[in-house]
Coordinates of C-alpha atoms in Angstrom, one line a residue:
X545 CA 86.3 10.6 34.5
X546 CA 84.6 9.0 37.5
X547 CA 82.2 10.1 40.1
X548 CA 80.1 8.1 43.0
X549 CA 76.6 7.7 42.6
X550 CA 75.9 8.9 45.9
X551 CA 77.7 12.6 44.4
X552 CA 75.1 12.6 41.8
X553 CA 72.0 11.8 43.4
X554 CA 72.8 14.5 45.7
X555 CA 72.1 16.6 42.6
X556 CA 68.4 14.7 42.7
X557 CA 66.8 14.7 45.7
X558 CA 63.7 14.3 45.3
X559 CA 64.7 10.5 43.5
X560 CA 63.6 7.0 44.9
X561 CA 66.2 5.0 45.2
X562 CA 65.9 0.7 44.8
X563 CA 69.3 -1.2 45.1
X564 CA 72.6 0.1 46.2
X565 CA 74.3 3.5 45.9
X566 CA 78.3 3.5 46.3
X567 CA 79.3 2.3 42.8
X568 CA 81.5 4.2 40.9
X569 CA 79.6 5.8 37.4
X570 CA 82.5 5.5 34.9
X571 CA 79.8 7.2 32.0
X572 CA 76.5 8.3 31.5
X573 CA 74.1 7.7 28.4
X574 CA 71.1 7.5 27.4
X575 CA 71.8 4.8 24.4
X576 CA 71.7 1.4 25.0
X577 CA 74.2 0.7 22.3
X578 CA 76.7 3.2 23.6
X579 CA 76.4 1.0 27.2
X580 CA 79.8 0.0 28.5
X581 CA 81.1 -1.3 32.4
X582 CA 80.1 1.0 35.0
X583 CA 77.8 3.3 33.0
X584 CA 74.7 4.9 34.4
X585 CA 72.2 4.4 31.6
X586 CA 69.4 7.1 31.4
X587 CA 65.9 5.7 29.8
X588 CA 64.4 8.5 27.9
X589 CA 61.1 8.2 26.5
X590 CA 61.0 9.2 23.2
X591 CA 58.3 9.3 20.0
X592 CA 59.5 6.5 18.9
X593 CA 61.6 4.7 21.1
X594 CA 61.2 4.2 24.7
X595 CA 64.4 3.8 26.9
X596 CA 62.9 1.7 29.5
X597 CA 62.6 -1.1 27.6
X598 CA 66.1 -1.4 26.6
X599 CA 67.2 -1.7 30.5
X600 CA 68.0 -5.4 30.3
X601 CA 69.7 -5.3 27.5
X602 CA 72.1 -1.8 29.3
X603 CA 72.8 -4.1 31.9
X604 CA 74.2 -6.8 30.1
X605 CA 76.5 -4.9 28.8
X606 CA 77.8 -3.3 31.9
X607 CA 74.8 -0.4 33.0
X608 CA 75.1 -0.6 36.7
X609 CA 72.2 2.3 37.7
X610 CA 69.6 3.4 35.4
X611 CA 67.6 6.4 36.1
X612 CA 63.8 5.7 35.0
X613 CA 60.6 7.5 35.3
X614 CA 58.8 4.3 34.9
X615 CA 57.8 1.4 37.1
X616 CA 59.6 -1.1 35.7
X617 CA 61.4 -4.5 37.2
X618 CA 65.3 -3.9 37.8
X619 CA 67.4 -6.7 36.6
X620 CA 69.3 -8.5 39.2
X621 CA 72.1 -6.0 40.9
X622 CA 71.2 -3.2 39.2
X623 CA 70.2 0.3 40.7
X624 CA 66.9 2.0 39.8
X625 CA 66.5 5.8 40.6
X626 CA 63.2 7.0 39.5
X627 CA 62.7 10.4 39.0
X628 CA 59.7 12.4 37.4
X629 CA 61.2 13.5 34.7
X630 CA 64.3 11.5 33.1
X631 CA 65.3 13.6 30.7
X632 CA 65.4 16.8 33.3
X633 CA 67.2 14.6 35.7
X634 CA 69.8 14.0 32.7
X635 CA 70.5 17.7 32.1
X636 CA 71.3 18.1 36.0
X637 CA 73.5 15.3 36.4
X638 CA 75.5 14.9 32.9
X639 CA 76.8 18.9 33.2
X640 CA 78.0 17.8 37.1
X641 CA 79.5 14.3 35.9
X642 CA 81.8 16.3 33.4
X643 CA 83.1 18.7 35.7
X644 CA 81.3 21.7 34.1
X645 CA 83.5 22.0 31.3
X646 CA 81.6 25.5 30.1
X647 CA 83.0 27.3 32.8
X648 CA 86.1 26.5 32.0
X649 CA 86.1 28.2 28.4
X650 CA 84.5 31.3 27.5
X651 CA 81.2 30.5 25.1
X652 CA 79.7 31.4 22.5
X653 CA 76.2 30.6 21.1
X654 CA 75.1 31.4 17.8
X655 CA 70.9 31.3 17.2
X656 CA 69.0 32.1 14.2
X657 CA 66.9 30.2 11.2
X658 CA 70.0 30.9 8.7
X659 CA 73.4 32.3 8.9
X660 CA 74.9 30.0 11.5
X661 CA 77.0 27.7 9.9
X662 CA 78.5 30.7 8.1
X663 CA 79.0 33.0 11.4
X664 CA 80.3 30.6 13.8
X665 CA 83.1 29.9 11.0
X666 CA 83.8 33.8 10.7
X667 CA 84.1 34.0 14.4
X668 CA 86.7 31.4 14.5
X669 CA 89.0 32.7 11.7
X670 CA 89.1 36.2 13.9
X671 CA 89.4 34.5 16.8
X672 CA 92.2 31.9 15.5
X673 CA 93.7 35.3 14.4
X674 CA 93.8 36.9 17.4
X675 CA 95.9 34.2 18.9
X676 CA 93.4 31.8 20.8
X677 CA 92.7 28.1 20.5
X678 CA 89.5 27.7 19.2
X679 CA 87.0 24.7 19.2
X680 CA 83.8 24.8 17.2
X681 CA 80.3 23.0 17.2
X682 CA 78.4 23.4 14.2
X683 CA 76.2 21.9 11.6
X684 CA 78.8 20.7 9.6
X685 CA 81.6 19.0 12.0
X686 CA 83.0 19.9 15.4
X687 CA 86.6 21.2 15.2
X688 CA 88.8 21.1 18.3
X689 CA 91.7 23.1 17.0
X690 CA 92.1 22.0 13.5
X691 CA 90.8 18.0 14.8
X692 CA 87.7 17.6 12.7
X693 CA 85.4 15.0 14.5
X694 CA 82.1 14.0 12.7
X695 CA 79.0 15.8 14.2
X696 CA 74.8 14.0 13.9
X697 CA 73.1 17.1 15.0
X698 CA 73.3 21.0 14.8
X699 CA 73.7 20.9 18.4
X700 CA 74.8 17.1 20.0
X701 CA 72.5 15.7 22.9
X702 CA 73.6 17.0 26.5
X703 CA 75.9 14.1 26.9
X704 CA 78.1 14.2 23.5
X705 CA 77.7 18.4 24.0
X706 CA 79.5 17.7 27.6
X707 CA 82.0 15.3 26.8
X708 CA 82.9 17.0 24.0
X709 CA 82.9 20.5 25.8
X710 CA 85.7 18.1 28.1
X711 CA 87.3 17.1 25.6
X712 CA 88.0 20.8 24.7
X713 CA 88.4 22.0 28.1
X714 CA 91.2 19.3 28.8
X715 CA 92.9 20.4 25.4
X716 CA 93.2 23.6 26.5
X717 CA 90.6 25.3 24.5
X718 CA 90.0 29.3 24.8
X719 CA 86.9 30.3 22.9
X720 CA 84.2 27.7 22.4
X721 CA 81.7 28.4 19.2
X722 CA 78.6 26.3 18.7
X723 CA 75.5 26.8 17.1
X724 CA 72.7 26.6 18.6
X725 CA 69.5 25.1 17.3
X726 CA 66.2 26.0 18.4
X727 CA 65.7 22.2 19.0
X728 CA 68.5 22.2 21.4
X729 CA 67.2 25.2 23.6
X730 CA 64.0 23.8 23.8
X731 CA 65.0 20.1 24.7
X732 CA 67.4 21.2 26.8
X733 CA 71.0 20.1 25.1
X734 CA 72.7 23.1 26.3
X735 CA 72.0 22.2 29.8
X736 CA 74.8 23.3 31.7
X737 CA 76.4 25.1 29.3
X738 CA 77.2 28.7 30.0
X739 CA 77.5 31.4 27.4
X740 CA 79.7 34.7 27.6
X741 CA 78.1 35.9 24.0
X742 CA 74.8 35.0 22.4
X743 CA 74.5 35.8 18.6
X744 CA 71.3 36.2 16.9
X745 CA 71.6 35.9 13.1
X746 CA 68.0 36.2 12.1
X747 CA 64.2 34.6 12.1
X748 CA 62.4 33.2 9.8
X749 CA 60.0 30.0 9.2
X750 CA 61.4 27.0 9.6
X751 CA 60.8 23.9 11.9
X752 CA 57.0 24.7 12.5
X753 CA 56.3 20.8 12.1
X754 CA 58.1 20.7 16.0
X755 CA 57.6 24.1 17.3
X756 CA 53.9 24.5 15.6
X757 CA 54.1 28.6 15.8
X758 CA 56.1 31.2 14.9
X759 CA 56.0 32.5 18.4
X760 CA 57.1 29.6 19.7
X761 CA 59.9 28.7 17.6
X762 CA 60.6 32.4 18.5
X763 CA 60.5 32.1 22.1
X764 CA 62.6 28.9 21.7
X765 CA 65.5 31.1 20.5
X766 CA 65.3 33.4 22.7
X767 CA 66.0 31.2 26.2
X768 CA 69.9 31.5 24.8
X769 CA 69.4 36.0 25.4
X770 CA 67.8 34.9 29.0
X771 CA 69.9 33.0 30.3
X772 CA 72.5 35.2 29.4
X773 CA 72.4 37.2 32.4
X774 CA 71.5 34.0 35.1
X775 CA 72.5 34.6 38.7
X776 CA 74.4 31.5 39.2
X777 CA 76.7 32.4 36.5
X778 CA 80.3 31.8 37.0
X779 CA 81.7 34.3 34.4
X780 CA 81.5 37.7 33.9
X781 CA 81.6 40.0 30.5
X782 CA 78.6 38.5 28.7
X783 CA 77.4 39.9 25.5
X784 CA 74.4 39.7 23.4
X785 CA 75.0 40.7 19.7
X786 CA 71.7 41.2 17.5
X787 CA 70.5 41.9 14.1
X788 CA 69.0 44.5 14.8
X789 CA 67.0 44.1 10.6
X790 CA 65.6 41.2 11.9
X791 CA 62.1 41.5 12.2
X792 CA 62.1 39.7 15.9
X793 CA 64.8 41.7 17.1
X794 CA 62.4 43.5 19.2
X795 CA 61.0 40.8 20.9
X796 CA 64.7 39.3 21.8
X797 CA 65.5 42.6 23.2
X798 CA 63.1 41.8 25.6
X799 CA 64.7 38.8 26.7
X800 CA 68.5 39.9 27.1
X801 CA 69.9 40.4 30.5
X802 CA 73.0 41.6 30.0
X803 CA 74.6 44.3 27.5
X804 CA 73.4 44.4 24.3
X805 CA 75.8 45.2 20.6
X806 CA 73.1 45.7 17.3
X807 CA 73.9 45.3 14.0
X808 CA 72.4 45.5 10.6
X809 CA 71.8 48.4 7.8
X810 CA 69.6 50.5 10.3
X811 CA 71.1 54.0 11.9
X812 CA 70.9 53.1 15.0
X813 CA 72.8 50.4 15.1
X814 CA 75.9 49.7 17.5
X815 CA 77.6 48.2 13.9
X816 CA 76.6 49.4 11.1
X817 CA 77.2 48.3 7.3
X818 CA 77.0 51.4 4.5
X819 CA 78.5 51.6 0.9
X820 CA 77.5 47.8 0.1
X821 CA 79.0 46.3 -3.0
X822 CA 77.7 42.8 -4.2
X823 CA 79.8 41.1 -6.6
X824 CA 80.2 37.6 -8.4
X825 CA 83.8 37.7 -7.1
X826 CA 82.8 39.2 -3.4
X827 CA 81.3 41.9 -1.3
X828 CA 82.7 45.4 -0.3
X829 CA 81.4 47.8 2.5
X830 CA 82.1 49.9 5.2
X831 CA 81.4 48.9 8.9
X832 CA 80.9 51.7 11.3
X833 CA 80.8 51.6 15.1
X834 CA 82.4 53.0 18.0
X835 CA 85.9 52.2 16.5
X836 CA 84.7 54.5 13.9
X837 CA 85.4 53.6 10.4
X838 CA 86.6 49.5 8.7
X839 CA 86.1 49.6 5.0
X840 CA 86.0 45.8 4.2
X841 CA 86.9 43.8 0.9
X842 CA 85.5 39.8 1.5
X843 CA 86.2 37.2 -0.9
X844 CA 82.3 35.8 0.1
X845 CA 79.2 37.1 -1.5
X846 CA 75.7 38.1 -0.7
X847 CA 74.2 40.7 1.3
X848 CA 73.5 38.0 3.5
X849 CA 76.8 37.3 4.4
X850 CA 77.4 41.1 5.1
X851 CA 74.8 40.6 8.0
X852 CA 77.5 37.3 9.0
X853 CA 80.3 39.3 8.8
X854 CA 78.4 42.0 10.7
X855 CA 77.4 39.9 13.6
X856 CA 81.3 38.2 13.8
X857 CA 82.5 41.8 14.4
X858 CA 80.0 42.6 17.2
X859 CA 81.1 39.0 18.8
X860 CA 84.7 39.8 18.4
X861 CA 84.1 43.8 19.4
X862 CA 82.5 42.4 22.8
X863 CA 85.0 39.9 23.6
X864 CA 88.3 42.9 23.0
X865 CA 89.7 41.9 20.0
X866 CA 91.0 44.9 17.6
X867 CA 89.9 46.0 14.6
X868 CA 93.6 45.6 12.7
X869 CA 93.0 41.6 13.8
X870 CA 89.3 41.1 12.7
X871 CA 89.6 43.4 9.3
X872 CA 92.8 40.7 8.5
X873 CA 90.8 37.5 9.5
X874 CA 87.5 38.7 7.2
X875 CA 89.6 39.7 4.4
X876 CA 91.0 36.4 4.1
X877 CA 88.3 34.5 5.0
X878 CA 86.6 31.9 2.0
X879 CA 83.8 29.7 1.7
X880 CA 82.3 27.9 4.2
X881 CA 81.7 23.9 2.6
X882 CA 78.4 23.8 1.3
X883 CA 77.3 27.8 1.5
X884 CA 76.9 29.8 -1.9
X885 CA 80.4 27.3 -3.1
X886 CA 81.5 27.2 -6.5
X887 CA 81.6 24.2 -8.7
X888 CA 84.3 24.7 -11.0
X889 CA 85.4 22.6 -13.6
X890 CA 86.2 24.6 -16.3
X891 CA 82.7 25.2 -18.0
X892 CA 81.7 27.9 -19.3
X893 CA 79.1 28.9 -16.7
X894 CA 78.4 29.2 -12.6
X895 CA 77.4 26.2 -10.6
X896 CA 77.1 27.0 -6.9
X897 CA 75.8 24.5 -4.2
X898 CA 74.4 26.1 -1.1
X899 CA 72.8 24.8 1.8
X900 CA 69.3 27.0 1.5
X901 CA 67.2 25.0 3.1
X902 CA 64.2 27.7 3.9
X903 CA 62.6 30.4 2.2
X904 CA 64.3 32.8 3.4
X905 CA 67.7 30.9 2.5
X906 CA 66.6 30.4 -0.7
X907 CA 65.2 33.6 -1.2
X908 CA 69.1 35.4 -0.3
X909 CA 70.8 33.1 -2.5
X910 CA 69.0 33.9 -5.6
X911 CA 68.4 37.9 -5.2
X912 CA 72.6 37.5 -4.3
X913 CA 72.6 35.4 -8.1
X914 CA 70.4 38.2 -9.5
X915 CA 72.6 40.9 -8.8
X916 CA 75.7 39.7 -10.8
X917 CA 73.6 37.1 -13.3
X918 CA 74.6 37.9 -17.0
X919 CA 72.0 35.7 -18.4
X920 CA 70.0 32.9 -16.8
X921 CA 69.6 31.6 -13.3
X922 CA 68.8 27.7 -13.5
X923 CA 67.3 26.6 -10.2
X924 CA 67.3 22.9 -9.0
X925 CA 65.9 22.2 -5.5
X926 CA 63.7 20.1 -3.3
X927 CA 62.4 20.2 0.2
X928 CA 63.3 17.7 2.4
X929 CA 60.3 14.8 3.7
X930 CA 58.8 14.9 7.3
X931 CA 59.6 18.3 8.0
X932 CA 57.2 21.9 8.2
X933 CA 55.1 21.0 5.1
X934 CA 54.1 24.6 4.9
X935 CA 57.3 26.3 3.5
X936 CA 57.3 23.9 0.0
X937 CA 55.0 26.0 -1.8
X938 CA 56.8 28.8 -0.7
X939 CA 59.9 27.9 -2.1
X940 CA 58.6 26.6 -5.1
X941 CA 57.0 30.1 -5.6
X942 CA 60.4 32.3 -4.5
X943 CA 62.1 29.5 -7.2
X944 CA 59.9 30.1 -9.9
X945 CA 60.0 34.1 -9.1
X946 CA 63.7 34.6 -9.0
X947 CA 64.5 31.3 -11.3
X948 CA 64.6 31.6 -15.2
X949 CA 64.5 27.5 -15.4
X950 CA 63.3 25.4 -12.3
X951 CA 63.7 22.2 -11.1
X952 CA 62.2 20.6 -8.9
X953 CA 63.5 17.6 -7.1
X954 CA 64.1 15.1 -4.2
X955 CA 65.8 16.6 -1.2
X956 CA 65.9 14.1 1.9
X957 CA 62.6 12.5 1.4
X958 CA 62.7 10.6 4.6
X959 CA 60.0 8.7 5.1
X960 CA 57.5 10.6 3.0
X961 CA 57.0 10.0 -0.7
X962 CA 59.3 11.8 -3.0
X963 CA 56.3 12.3 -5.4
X964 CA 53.8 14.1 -2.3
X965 CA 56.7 16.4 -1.5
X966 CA 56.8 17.8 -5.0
X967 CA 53.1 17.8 -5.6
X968 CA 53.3 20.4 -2.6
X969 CA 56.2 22.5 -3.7
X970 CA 54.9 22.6 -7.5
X971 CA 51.3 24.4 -6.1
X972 CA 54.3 26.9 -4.9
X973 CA 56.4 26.8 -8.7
X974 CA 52.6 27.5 -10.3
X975 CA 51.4 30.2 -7.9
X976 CA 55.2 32.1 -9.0
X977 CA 55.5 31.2 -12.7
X978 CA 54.9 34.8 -14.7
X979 CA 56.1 35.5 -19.1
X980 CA 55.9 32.2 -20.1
X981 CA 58.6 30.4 -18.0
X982 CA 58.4 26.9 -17.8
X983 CA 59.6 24.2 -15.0
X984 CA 60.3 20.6 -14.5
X985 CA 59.7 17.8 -11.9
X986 CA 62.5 15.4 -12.1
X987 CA 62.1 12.8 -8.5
X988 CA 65.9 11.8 -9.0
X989 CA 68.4 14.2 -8.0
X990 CA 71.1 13.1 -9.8
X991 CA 69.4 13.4 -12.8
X992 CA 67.4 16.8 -12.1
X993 CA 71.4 17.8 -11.8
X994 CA 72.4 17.2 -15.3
X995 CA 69.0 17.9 -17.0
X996 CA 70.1 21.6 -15.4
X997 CA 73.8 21.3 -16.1
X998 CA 72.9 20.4 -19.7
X999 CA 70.6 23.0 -20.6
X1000 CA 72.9 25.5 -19.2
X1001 CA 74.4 28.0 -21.7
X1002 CA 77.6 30.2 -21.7
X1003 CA 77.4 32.6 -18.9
X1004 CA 74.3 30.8 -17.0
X1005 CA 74.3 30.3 -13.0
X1006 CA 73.1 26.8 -12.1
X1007 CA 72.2 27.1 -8.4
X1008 CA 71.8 23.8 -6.7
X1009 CA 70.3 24.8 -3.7
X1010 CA 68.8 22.6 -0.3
X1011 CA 71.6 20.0 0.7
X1012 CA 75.2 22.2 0.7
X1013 CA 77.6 20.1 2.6
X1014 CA 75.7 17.0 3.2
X1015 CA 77.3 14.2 1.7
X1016 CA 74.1 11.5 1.5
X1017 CA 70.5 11.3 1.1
X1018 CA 67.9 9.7 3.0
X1019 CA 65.4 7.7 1.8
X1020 CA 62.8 6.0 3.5
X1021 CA 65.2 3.6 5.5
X1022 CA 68.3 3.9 3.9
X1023 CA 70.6 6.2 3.8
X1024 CA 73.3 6.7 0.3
X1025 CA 76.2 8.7 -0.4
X1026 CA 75.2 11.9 -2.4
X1027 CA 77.3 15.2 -2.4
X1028 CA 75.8 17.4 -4.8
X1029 CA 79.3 19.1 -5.4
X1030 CA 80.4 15.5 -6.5
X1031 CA 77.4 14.7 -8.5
X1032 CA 77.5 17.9 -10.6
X1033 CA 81.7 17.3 -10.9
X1034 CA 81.0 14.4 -12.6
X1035 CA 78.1 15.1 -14.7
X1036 CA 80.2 18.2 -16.2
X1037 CA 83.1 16.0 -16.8
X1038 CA 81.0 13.3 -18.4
X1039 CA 79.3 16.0 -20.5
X1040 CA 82.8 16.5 -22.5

């Protein structure tokens, strides 16, 4: 894929140009490392590293234009383009350089603190289903088909999102699902990408160390609902499905521009669940809507996963498929890696990993263990390091409330110190401890994992809540493998 510089400064024209403007751009990027012959490298500046001062190094390796917002010297036969704002100029040129590859594929963008991981993967079983090839962008991998290719954020930087959308689009791709991270809508990532359904799972606190309010983080969410209903859209049918529990539902309302599906518990909802069962084994309810009555019997757990299910059908309702094809995807439907997944090795009690990462995460998983606990819920968790500081006592306080025996432990401590982190989450474990219980602070995970796993008694639940399908931890400036499915595995089997 190819296009002349001259085609894509047409896209800027308020740009100064210094040096010569007919090459061919054979890529775009905007890191240094991922330079190659004929690429058009894009200096960012970031928190911590600035772009601009990697430009001699890009063109060495084969960066024939850069765009800058900088004064800075241009290496000998290279092409400067400044611009005001790089990283705007980036989301207006990249979407262009891949041919819109959105347009090609109907979208669809699922927002929301927790739930997406789990939804996005629902969606896809009903739409694989239904007959369609399916790719998938998520926090866990990107699947084109059933091609797994490794995946750095929730949602990838505008130029792997674009390529990859390409990728899909020249594989002949029907249905696109990606989450979509409140990160990504406010820098921008899903620039030129346009969505046919937006899904919002639910809001609660997370990420106020980069979005500093509620509102904020709020309103960052809800630029998915607006833009639903753009004027230059090339696609018609668009969708949004909400949860319509949700506290911020209201407020997102506000923002959609196109029709509007609601789901949740609440009568007037366009999907409605009723008769809920919550089991150890699974969940059974009735959905309602205007297809009138689906009774359901899911092999996954949780009232929160009702509200997944519940938001997959008001996708799947909006974009025609039947009821006979999503009741048959749902009811085969397991686990998701990482979310609410059992451990088993034989022993004679529950270990389930799950992702909950938030309060509110953390909060579901345990009132879901509550509800089919025979005995004692064993809690190991941690809060990860350089991230909202303000929801660690929180969760210590929801762990020692629902919790019988707590642990506390490292998550990803990043570049923070392990033994700060816990200080702040054990304020939360005091503030929530009530008849005596007792907790512990164990730094390394590993063995906060088999002090929990070797307390545990017939007919416990050990939940080992925070890092689900993550397979390492990060610490300070290394990274090592860790999978805490793995880790608790092989403490079990070391145990006999």
């Amino acid at each position: 894929m190819s296009k002349s510089l001259h085609e894509l400064l047409a896209l800027l024209p308020e740009a100064q140009v210094l040096g010569e403007a007919g090459q061919k751009i054979e890529g775009i990027t905007a890191d240094s490392r991922k330079v190659g012959p004929g690429t058009l490298f894009v200096c960012l500046t970031g928190a911590r590293v600035d772009g601009h001062n990697f430009i001699v190094e890009a063109h060495k390796l084969g960066a024939t234009a850069a765009v800058v917002e900088k004064d800075v010297p241009a290496p000998e036969g290279m092409t400067l383009i400044k611009v005001t704002d790089s990283r705007e100029a980036m989301q207006v040129i990249v979407p262009f350089f891949y041919d819109y590859p959105g347009r090609k594929m109907r979208m669809i963008g699922v927002t929301g603190t927790n739930g997406k991981t789990t939804t996005t993967h629902l969606i896809r079983s009903i739409f694989m289903e239904a007959g369609y090839k399916v790719g998938l962008i998520g926090t866990i991998h990107i699947l084109i088909g059933d091609r797994m290719l490794p995946v750095q954020n929730t949602t990838p930087d505008v130029v792997d999102l674009q390529s990859t959308l390409a990728e899909m689009a020249a594989e002949g791709i029907d249905y696109v699902i990606m989450e979509v991270s409140s990160h990504a809508l406010e820098l921008g990532r899903t620039a030129g990408c346009e969505f046919d359904v937006g899904v919002f799972t639910n809001l609660t606190q997370d990420h106020l160390d980069f979005h500093i309010t509620f509102d904020k983080y709020r309103d960052a969410k809800a630029k998915l609902f607006s833009q639903l209903g753009d004027a230059h859209a090339v696609k018609a049918g668009k969708h949004a499905v909400i949860n319509l529990d949700d506290a911020s539902a209201v407020q997102l309302l506000q923002h959609c521009t196109c029709p509007v599906i609601t789901y949740g518990t609440a009568e007037q909802s366009t999907i409605r669940a009723q008769e809920v069962s919550v089991k150890a084994e699974g969940v059974q309810f009735t959905v309602t809507g205007p297809f009138g009555h689906m009774p359901l019997q899911l092999k996954i757990t949780g009232m929160f996963n009702v509200y997944n299910t519940l938001a997959a059908i008001g996708t799947a309702r909006a974009e025609g498929i039947s009821t006979a094809i999503i009741n048959k995807a749902l009811e085969e439907f397991r686990t998701v890696s990482g979310r609410f997944e059992l451990v088993d090795e034989g022993q004679p009690y529950a270990v389930i990993v799950d992702y909950a990462h938030t309060p509110d995460g953390l909060e579901n998983i345990l009132k879901t263990a509550r509800q089919f606990a025979e005995k004692r819920i064993i809690v190991v968790f941690g809060c990860g390091g350089d991230r909202d500081k303000t929801k660690r006592p929180i969760m210590g306080r929801l762990a020692a409330q629902y919790g019988d025996v707590v642990i506390a432990t490292s998550d990803n401590p990043r570049t923070e110190d392990p033994v700060a982190i816990l200080a702040d989450v054990e304020a939360g474990i005091k503030q929530g401890l009530k008849n005596g219980k007792g907790y512990e602070v164990i730094i390394d995970r590993k063995q906060a994992i088999a002090k929990a796993l070797q307390v545990a008694q017939p007919r416990d639940i050990v939940i080992i809540a925070g890092k689900g399908h993550e397979t390492y931890q990060i610490l300070k400036d290394k990274t090592i493998d860790f999978d805490d499915r793995e880790v608790a595995r092989s403490v079990i089997r070391e145990m006999r």
